[in-house]
PDB file of C-alpha atoms in Angstrom:
ATOM      1  CA  MET W   1      38.289   9.498  12.852  1.00  0.00           C
ATOM      2  CA  LYS W   2      37.486   7.648   9.667  1.00  0.00           C
ATOM      3  CA  PHE W   3      34.134   6.132   8.860  1.00  0.00           C
ATOM      4  CA  GLN W   4      35.138   2.632   7.854  1.00  0.00           C
ATOM      5  CA  ILE W   5      33.341   0.715   5.120  1.00  0.00           C
ATOM      6  CA  THR W   6      34.180  -2.965   5.190  1.00  0.00           C
ATOM      7  CA  GLN W   7      33.575  -5.778   2.755  1.00  0.00           C
ATOM      8  CA  LYS W   8      31.723  -7.523   5.541  1.00  0.00           C
ATOM      9  CA  ASP W   9      29.241  -4.629   5.768  1.00  0.00           C
ATOM     10  CA  LYS W  10      28.790  -4.532   2.001  1.00  0.00           C
ATOM     11  CA  LYS W  11      28.069  -8.249   1.879  1.00  0.00           C
ATOM     12  CA  ALA W  12      25.667  -8.006   4.812  1.00  0.00           C
ATOM     13  CA  LEU W  13      23.793  -5.158   3.101  1.00  0.00           C
ATOM     14  CA  CYS W  14      23.497  -7.164  -0.113  1.00  0.00           C
ATOM     15  CA  ARG W  15      22.109 -10.145   1.780  1.00  0.00           C
ATOM     16  CA  ARG W  16      19.556  -7.912   3.474  1.00  0.00           C
ATOM     17  CA  ALA W  17      18.755  -5.872   0.332  1.00  0.00           C
ATOM     18  CA  PRO W  18      19.754  -7.683  -2.896  1.00  0.00           C
ATOM     19  CA  GLU W  19      18.869  -4.589  -4.967  1.00  0.00           C
ATOM     20  CA  PHE W  20      22.242  -3.156  -3.900  1.00  0.00           C
ATOM     21  CA  ARG W  21      24.322  -5.945  -5.415  1.00  0.00           C
ATOM     22  CA  GLU W  22      24.919  -4.189  -8.745  1.00  0.00           C
ATOM     23  CA  LEU W  23      25.745  -0.885  -7.058  1.00  0.00           C
ATOM     24  CA  VAL W  24      28.191  -2.556  -4.675  1.00  0.00           C
ATOM     25  CA  ARG W  25      29.845  -4.237  -7.657  1.00  0.00           C
ATOM     26  CA  LYS W  26      30.081  -0.999  -9.671  1.00  0.00           C
ATOM     27  CA  ILE W  27      30.989   1.504  -6.947  1.00  0.00           C
ATOM     28  CA  ASP W  28      34.104   1.264  -4.801  1.00  0.00           C
ATOM     29  CA  LEU W  29      33.465   2.928  -1.432  1.00  0.00           C
ATOM     30  CA  ASP W  30      36.155   2.813   1.220  1.00  0.00           C
ATOM     31  CA  GLY W  31      35.013   5.326   3.832  1.00  0.00           C
ATOM     32  CA  PHE W  32      35.585   8.986   4.617  1.00  0.00           C
ATOM     33  CA  GLU W  33      37.171  11.198   7.251  1.00  0.00           C
ATOM     34  CA  CYS W  34      34.777  12.564   9.871  1.00  0.00           C
ATOM     35  CA  MET W  35      35.153  16.102  11.234  1.00  0.00           C
ATOM     36  CA  ASP W  36      34.970  14.746  14.827  1.00  0.00           C
ATOM     37  CA  ASP W  37      34.401  18.149  16.502  1.00  0.00           C
ATOM     38  CA  LEU W  38      30.684  18.870  16.264  1.00  0.00           C
ATOM     39  CA  PHE W  39      30.813  22.636  16.823  1.00  0.00           C
ATOM     40  CA  PRO W  40      32.984  23.636  13.809  1.00  0.00           C
ATOM     41  CA  ALA W  41      31.151  21.022  11.741  1.00  0.00           C
ATOM     42  CA  LEU W  42      27.860  22.732  12.563  1.00  0.00           C
ATOM     43  CA  VAL W  43      29.310  26.156  11.759  1.00  0.00           C
ATOM     44  CA  ARG W  44      30.440  24.867   8.382  1.00  0.00           C
ATOM     45  CA  SER W  45      26.997  23.349   7.738  1.00  0.00           C
ATOM     46  CA  ILE W  46      25.279  26.671   8.457  1.00  0.00           C
ATOM     47  CA  LEU W  47      27.705  28.550   6.215  1.00  0.00           C
ATOM     48  CA  ALA W  48      27.115  26.084   3.366  1.00  0.00           C
ATOM     49  CA  GLN W  49      23.314  26.225   3.425  1.00  0.00           C
ATOM     50  CA  GLN W  50      21.764  27.110   0.039  1.00  0.00           C
ATOM     51  CA  LEU W  51      25.156  27.642  -1.599  1.00  0.00           C
ATOM     52  CA  SER W  52      27.083  25.822  -4.295  1.00  0.00           C
ATOM     53  CA  VAL W  53      29.995  23.699  -3.094  1.00  0.00           C
ATOM     54  CA  LYS W  54      32.490  26.193  -4.553  1.00  0.00           C
ATOM     55  CA  ALA W  55      30.866  29.243  -2.927  1.00  0.00           C
ATOM     56  CA  ALA W  56      30.501  27.430   0.391  1.00  0.00           C
ATOM     57  CA  ASP W  57      34.167  26.384   0.400  1.00  0.00           C
ATOM     58  CA  THR W  58      35.249  29.973  -0.304  1.00  0.00           C
ATOM     59  CA  ILE W  59      33.166  31.459   2.508  1.00  0.00           C
ATOM     60  CA  CYS W  60      34.134  28.725   4.982  1.00  0.00           C
ATOM     61  CA  ARG W  61      37.813  29.348   4.229  1.00  0.00           C
ATOM     62  CA  ARG W  62      37.404  33.102   4.782  1.00  0.00           C
ATOM     63  CA  VAL W  63      35.599  32.565   8.095  1.00  0.00           C
ATOM     64  CA  GLU W  64      38.226  30.080   9.260  1.00  0.00           C
ATOM     65  CA  GLU W  65      40.975  32.582   8.371  1.00  0.00           C
ATOM     66  CA  LEU W  66      39.115  35.326  10.261  1.00  0.00           C
ATOM     67  CA  LEU W  67      38.595  33.225  13.397  1.00  0.00           C
ATOM     68  CA  GLY W  68      41.883  31.317  13.365  1.00  0.00           C
ATOM     69  CA  THR W  69      40.269  28.404  15.168  1.00  0.00           C
ATOM     70  CA  VAL W  70      36.521  27.900  14.972  1.00  0.00           C
ATOM     71  CA  THR W  71      35.359  27.778  18.584  1.00  0.00           C
ATOM     72  CA  PRO W  72      32.398  29.278  20.442  1.00  0.00           C
ATOM     73  CA  GLU W  73      34.769  31.882  21.913  1.00  0.00           C
ATOM     74  CA  THR W  74      36.301  33.038  18.618  1.00  0.00           C
ATOM     75  CA  LEU W  75      32.928  33.067  16.882  1.00  0.00           C
ATOM     76  CA  ALA W  76      31.262  35.081  19.662  1.00  0.00           C
ATOM     77  CA  ALA W  77      34.150  37.578  19.604  1.00  0.00           C
ATOM     78  CA  ALA W  78      33.961  38.130  15.834  1.00  0.00           C
ATOM     79  CA  GLU W  79      32.355  41.379  14.730  1.00  0.00           C
ATOM     80  CA  PRO W  80      29.188  40.843  12.664  1.00  0.00           C
ATOM     81  CA  ASP W  81      30.532  43.193   9.989  1.00  0.00           C
ATOM     82  CA  ALA W  82      33.714  41.136   9.730  1.00  0.00           C
ATOM     83  CA  LEU W  83      31.639  37.994   9.159  1.00  0.00           C
ATOM     84  CA  ARG W  84      29.555  39.839   6.565  1.00  0.00           C
ATOM     85  CA  ARG W  85      32.745  40.814   4.723  1.00  0.00           C
ATOM     86  CA  CYS W  86      33.551  37.090   4.509  1.00  0.00           C
ATOM     87  CA  GLY W  87      30.349  36.664   2.515  1.00  0.00           C
ATOM     88  CA  VAL W  88      28.107  35.479   5.364  1.00  0.00           C
ATOM     89  CA  SER W  89      24.519  36.689   5.078  1.00  0.00           C
ATOM     90  CA  ALA W  90      22.956  38.696   7.917  1.00  0.00           C
ATOM     91  CA  ARG W  91      20.606  35.817   8.702  1.00  0.00           C
ATOM     92  CA  LYS W  92      23.466  33.325   8.934  1.00  0.00           C
ATOM     93  CA  VAL W  93      25.426  35.707  11.162  1.00  0.00           C
ATOM     94  CA  THR W  94      22.457  35.602  13.545  1.00  0.00           C
ATOM     95  CA  TYR W  95      22.384  31.792  13.393  1.00  0.00           C
ATOM     96  CA  LEU W  96      26.125  31.532  14.048  1.00  0.00           C
ATOM     97  CA  ARG W  97      26.032  33.888  17.009  1.00  0.00           C
ATOM     98  CA  GLY W  98      23.104  31.909  18.428  1.00  0.00           C
ATOM     99  CA  ILE W  99      25.069  28.677  18.129  1.00  0.00           C
ATOM    100  CA  ALA W 100      28.087  30.236  19.849  1.00  0.00           C
ATOM    101  CA  ASP W 101      25.874  31.601  22.617  1.00  0.00           C
ATOM    102  CA  ALA W 102      24.243  28.180  23.155  1.00  0.00           C
ATOM    103  CA  ALA W 103      27.676  26.611  23.560  1.00  0.00           C
ATOM    104  CA  LEU W 104      29.050  29.316  25.871  1.00  0.00           C
ATOM    105  CA  THR W 105      26.003  29.387  28.152  1.00  0.00           C
ATOM    106  CA  GLY W 106      25.814  25.606  28.331  1.00  0.00           C
ATOM    107  CA  ALA W 107      22.384  25.522  26.714  1.00  0.00           C
ATOM    108  CA  ILE W 108      23.898  22.826  24.507  1.00  0.00           C
ATOM    109  CA  ASP W 109      26.995  20.865  25.487  1.00  0.00           C
ATOM    110  CA  PHE W 110      28.513  20.017  22.114  1.00  0.00           C
ATOM    111  CA  HIS W 111      31.131  17.712  23.646  1.00  0.00           C
ATOM    112  CA  ALA W 112      28.479  15.686  25.477  1.00  0.00           C
ATOM    113  CA  LEU W 113      26.253  15.343  22.404  1.00  0.00           C
ATOM    114  CA  SER W 114      28.435  12.604  20.953  1.00  0.00           C
ATOM    115  CA  ARG W 115      27.438  10.344  23.859  1.00  0.00           C
ATOM    116  CA  LEU W 116      23.735  10.618  23.014  1.00  0.00           C
ATOM    117  CA  SER W 117      21.630   8.547  20.629  1.00  0.00           C
ATOM    118  CA  ASP W 118      20.976   9.751  17.081  1.00  0.00           C
ATOM    119  CA  ALA W 119      17.435  10.839  17.942  1.00  0.00           C
ATOM    120  CA  GLU W 120      18.601  12.680  21.075  1.00  0.00           C
ATOM    121  CA  ILE W 121      21.277  14.558  19.135  1.00  0.00           C
ATOM    122  CA  ILE W 122      18.755  15.621  16.504  1.00  0.00           C
ATOM    123  CA  ASN W 123      16.339  16.794  19.185  1.00  0.00           C
ATOM    124  CA  GLU W 124      19.050  18.946  20.761  1.00  0.00           C
ATOM    125  CA  LEU W 125      20.407  20.438  17.541  1.00  0.00           C
ATOM    126  CA  VAL W 126      17.049  21.449  16.087  1.00  0.00           C
ATOM    127  CA  LYS W 127      16.534  23.720  19.099  1.00  0.00           C
ATOM    128  CA  LEU W 128      19.059  26.032  17.442  1.00  0.00           C
ATOM    129  CA  LYS W 129      17.851  28.603  14.928  1.00  0.00           C
ATOM    130  CA  GLY W 130      18.961  27.688  11.427  1.00  0.00           C
ATOM    131  CA  VAL W 131      19.352  23.982  12.201  1.00  0.00           C
ATOM    132  CA  GLY W 132      16.762  21.609  10.785  1.00  0.00           C
ATOM    133  CA  VAL W 133      16.460  17.850  10.925  1.00  0.00           C
ATOM    134  CA  TRP W 134      18.319  17.359   7.627  1.00  0.00           C
ATOM    135  CA  THR W 135      21.291  19.423   8.828  1.00  0.00           C
ATOM    136  CA  ALA W 136      21.381  17.441  12.061  1.00  0.00           C
ATOM    137  CA  GLU W 137      21.255  14.142  10.157  1.00  0.00           C
ATOM    138  CA  MET W 138      24.153  15.190   7.915  1.00  0.00           C
ATOM    139  CA  LEU W 139      26.179  16.046  11.022  1.00  0.00           C
ATOM    140  CA  LEU W 140      25.439  12.589  12.402  1.00  0.00           C
ATOM    141  CA  ILE W 141      27.016  11.136   9.261  1.00  0.00           C
ATOM    142  CA  PHE W 142      29.892  13.454   8.430  1.00  0.00           C
ATOM    143  CA  ALA W 143      30.900  14.761  11.863  1.00  0.00           C
ATOM    144  CA  LEU W 144      30.113  11.829  14.153  1.00  0.00           C
ATOM    145  CA  GLY W 145      30.297   8.898  11.736  1.00  0.00           C
ATOM    146  CA  ARG W 146      27.029   7.341  12.891  1.00  0.00           C
ATOM    147  CA  PRO W 147      26.414   4.107  10.931  1.00  0.00           C
ATOM    148  CA  ASP W 148      22.638   4.034  10.493  1.00  0.00           C
ATOM    149  CA  VAL W 149      21.447   7.399   9.139  1.00  0.00           C
ATOM    150  CA  LEU W 150      19.007   7.541   6.226  1.00  0.00           C
ATOM    151  CA  SER W 151      17.305  10.896   5.743  1.00  0.00           C
ATOM    152  CA  PHE W 152      13.763  11.190   4.404  1.00  0.00           C
ATOM    153  CA  ARG W 153      14.407  14.916   3.960  1.00  0.00           C
ATOM    154  CA  ASP W 154      17.210  14.299   1.473  1.00  0.00           C
ATOM    155  CA  LEU W 155      15.876  14.413  -2.089  1.00  0.00           C
ATOM    156  CA  GLY W 156      18.811  12.455  -3.493  1.00  0.00           C
ATOM    157  CA  ILE W 157      18.213   9.600  -1.073  1.00  0.00           C
ATOM    158  CA  ARG W 158      14.494   9.473  -1.825  1.00  0.00           C
ATOM    159  CA  ARG W 159      15.114   9.523  -5.577  1.00  0.00           C
ATOM    160  CA  GLY W 160      17.759   6.828  -5.222  1.00  0.00           C
ATOM    161  CA  ILE W 161      15.363   4.532  -3.378  1.00  0.00           C
ATOM    162  CA  MET W 162      12.723   5.110  -6.046  1.00  0.00           C
ATOM    163  CA  LEU W 163      15.137   4.365  -8.899  1.00  0.00           C
ATOM    164  CA  LEU W 164      16.573   1.323  -7.180  1.00  0.00           C
ATOM    165  CA  ASN W 165      13.167  -0.170  -6.443  1.00  0.00           C
ATOM    166  CA  GLY W 166      11.258   0.936  -9.552  1.00  0.00           C
ATOM    167  CA  LEU W 167       8.889   3.232  -7.646  1.00  0.00           C
ATOM    168  CA  ASP W 168       6.905   6.153  -9.083  1.00  0.00           C
ATOM    169  CA  ARG W 169       6.358   7.728  -5.657  1.00  0.00           C
ATOM    170  CA  LEU W 170       7.661   7.327  -2.130  1.00  0.00           C
ATOM    171  CA  THR W 171       5.547   8.249   0.874  1.00  0.00           C
ATOM    172  CA  GLU W 172       6.954   8.736   4.353  1.00  0.00           C
ATOM    173  CA  GLN W 173       5.348   5.430   5.310  1.00  0.00           C
ATOM    174  CA  ASP W 174       7.079   3.724   2.362  1.00  0.00           C
ATOM    175  CA  PHE W 175      10.351   5.308   3.409  1.00  0.00           C
ATOM    176  CA  ALA W 176       9.966   3.946   6.934  1.00  0.00           C
ATOM    177  CA  PHE W 177       9.726   0.459   5.432  1.00  0.00           C
ATOM    178  CA  TYR W 178      12.992   0.924   3.519  1.00  0.00           C
ATOM    179  CA  ARG W 179      14.701   2.483   6.532  1.00  0.00           C
ATOM    180  CA  ARG W 180      13.923  -0.688   8.513  1.00  0.00           C
ATOM    181  CA  ARG W 181      14.959  -2.867   5.578  1.00  0.00           C
ATOM    182  CA  TYR W 182      18.349  -1.195   5.275  1.00  0.00           C
ATOM    183  CA  SER W 183      19.101  -0.874   9.008  1.00  0.00           C
ATOM    184  CA  PRO W 184      21.719  -1.039  10.525  1.00  0.00           C
ATOM    185  CA  TYR W 185      23.494   0.067   7.329  1.00  0.00           C
ATOM    186  CA  GLY W 186      21.630   3.329   6.704  1.00  0.00           C
ATOM    187  CA  THR W 187      24.756   5.456   6.279  1.00  0.00           C
ATOM    188  CA  LEU W 188      26.316   3.005   3.829  1.00  0.00           C
ATOM    189  CA  VAL W 189      23.031   2.978   1.915  1.00  0.00           C
ATOM    190  CA  SER W 190      22.999   6.791   1.883  1.00  0.00           C
ATOM    191  CA  LEU W 191      26.457   6.861   0.315  1.00  0.00           C
ATOM    192  CA  TYR W 192      25.402   4.465  -2.444  1.00  0.00           C
ATOM    193  CA  LEU W 193      22.140   6.293  -3.122  1.00  0.00           C
ATOM    194  CA  TRP W 194      23.944   9.629  -3.459  1.00  0.00           C
ATOM    195  CA  ARG W 195      26.244   8.047  -6.024  1.00  0.00           C
ATOM    196  CA  ILE W 196      23.245   7.022  -8.132  1.00  0.00           C
ATOM    197  CA  LYS W 197      22.261  10.690  -8.350  1.00  0.00           C
ATOM    198  CA  ASP W 198      25.738  12.180  -8.651  1.00  0.00           C
ATOM    199  CA  GLY W 199      27.222   9.575 -10.952  1.00  0.00           C
ATOM    200  CA  GLY W 200      24.286   9.113 -13.291  1.00  0.00           C
ATOM    201  CA  LEU W 201      24.476   5.365 -12.742  1.00  0.00           C
ATOM    202  CA  THR W 202      21.865   3.067 -14.151  1.00  0.00           C
ATOM    203  CA  VAL W 203      20.452   0.586 -11.693  1.00  0.00           C
ATOM    204  CA  ARG W 204      18.324  -1.554 -13.967  1.00  0.00           C
TER     205      ARG W 204
END
């Protein structure tokens, strides 16, 4: 599944929030491929925590080669020492085995999660050890392609809002105002705000 970004959405965002007009003009966004299957997406998110992109990609590739297919069954069957040899920390091994156990026991039905609201999915995922709200929000975007996700816990997003709006600080109450202002295009906004940080773009 691809998260589609249309010209219609870009124009609608600019009408709602004119501060994005220059960014929309400068940055060409055309969507991204979603992972679709929430379980392997969550496994990859846990593996990538607190690592550089390069290190995370290396470890994820090793784990995928070890398991063959990343499923609750293959993960539960993997020896902890084998996962450690892939570069997975002892703490993350515990997290991964907990996630596999939750899926196998039915404590969390990963296939049914996609039918829930964003808030309901977050509430379910944060029950798992090693999964915080930010991780759950990133899964909403990159695994499920949800269109209206803007994370207060993401530093890049907060800094982008501050730069774009000439703010010296951003409280959670302020953020709630911008979340409402940018809805229902929160995910599109997130993608633009990350590009401010990653691309060193000037917005004034």
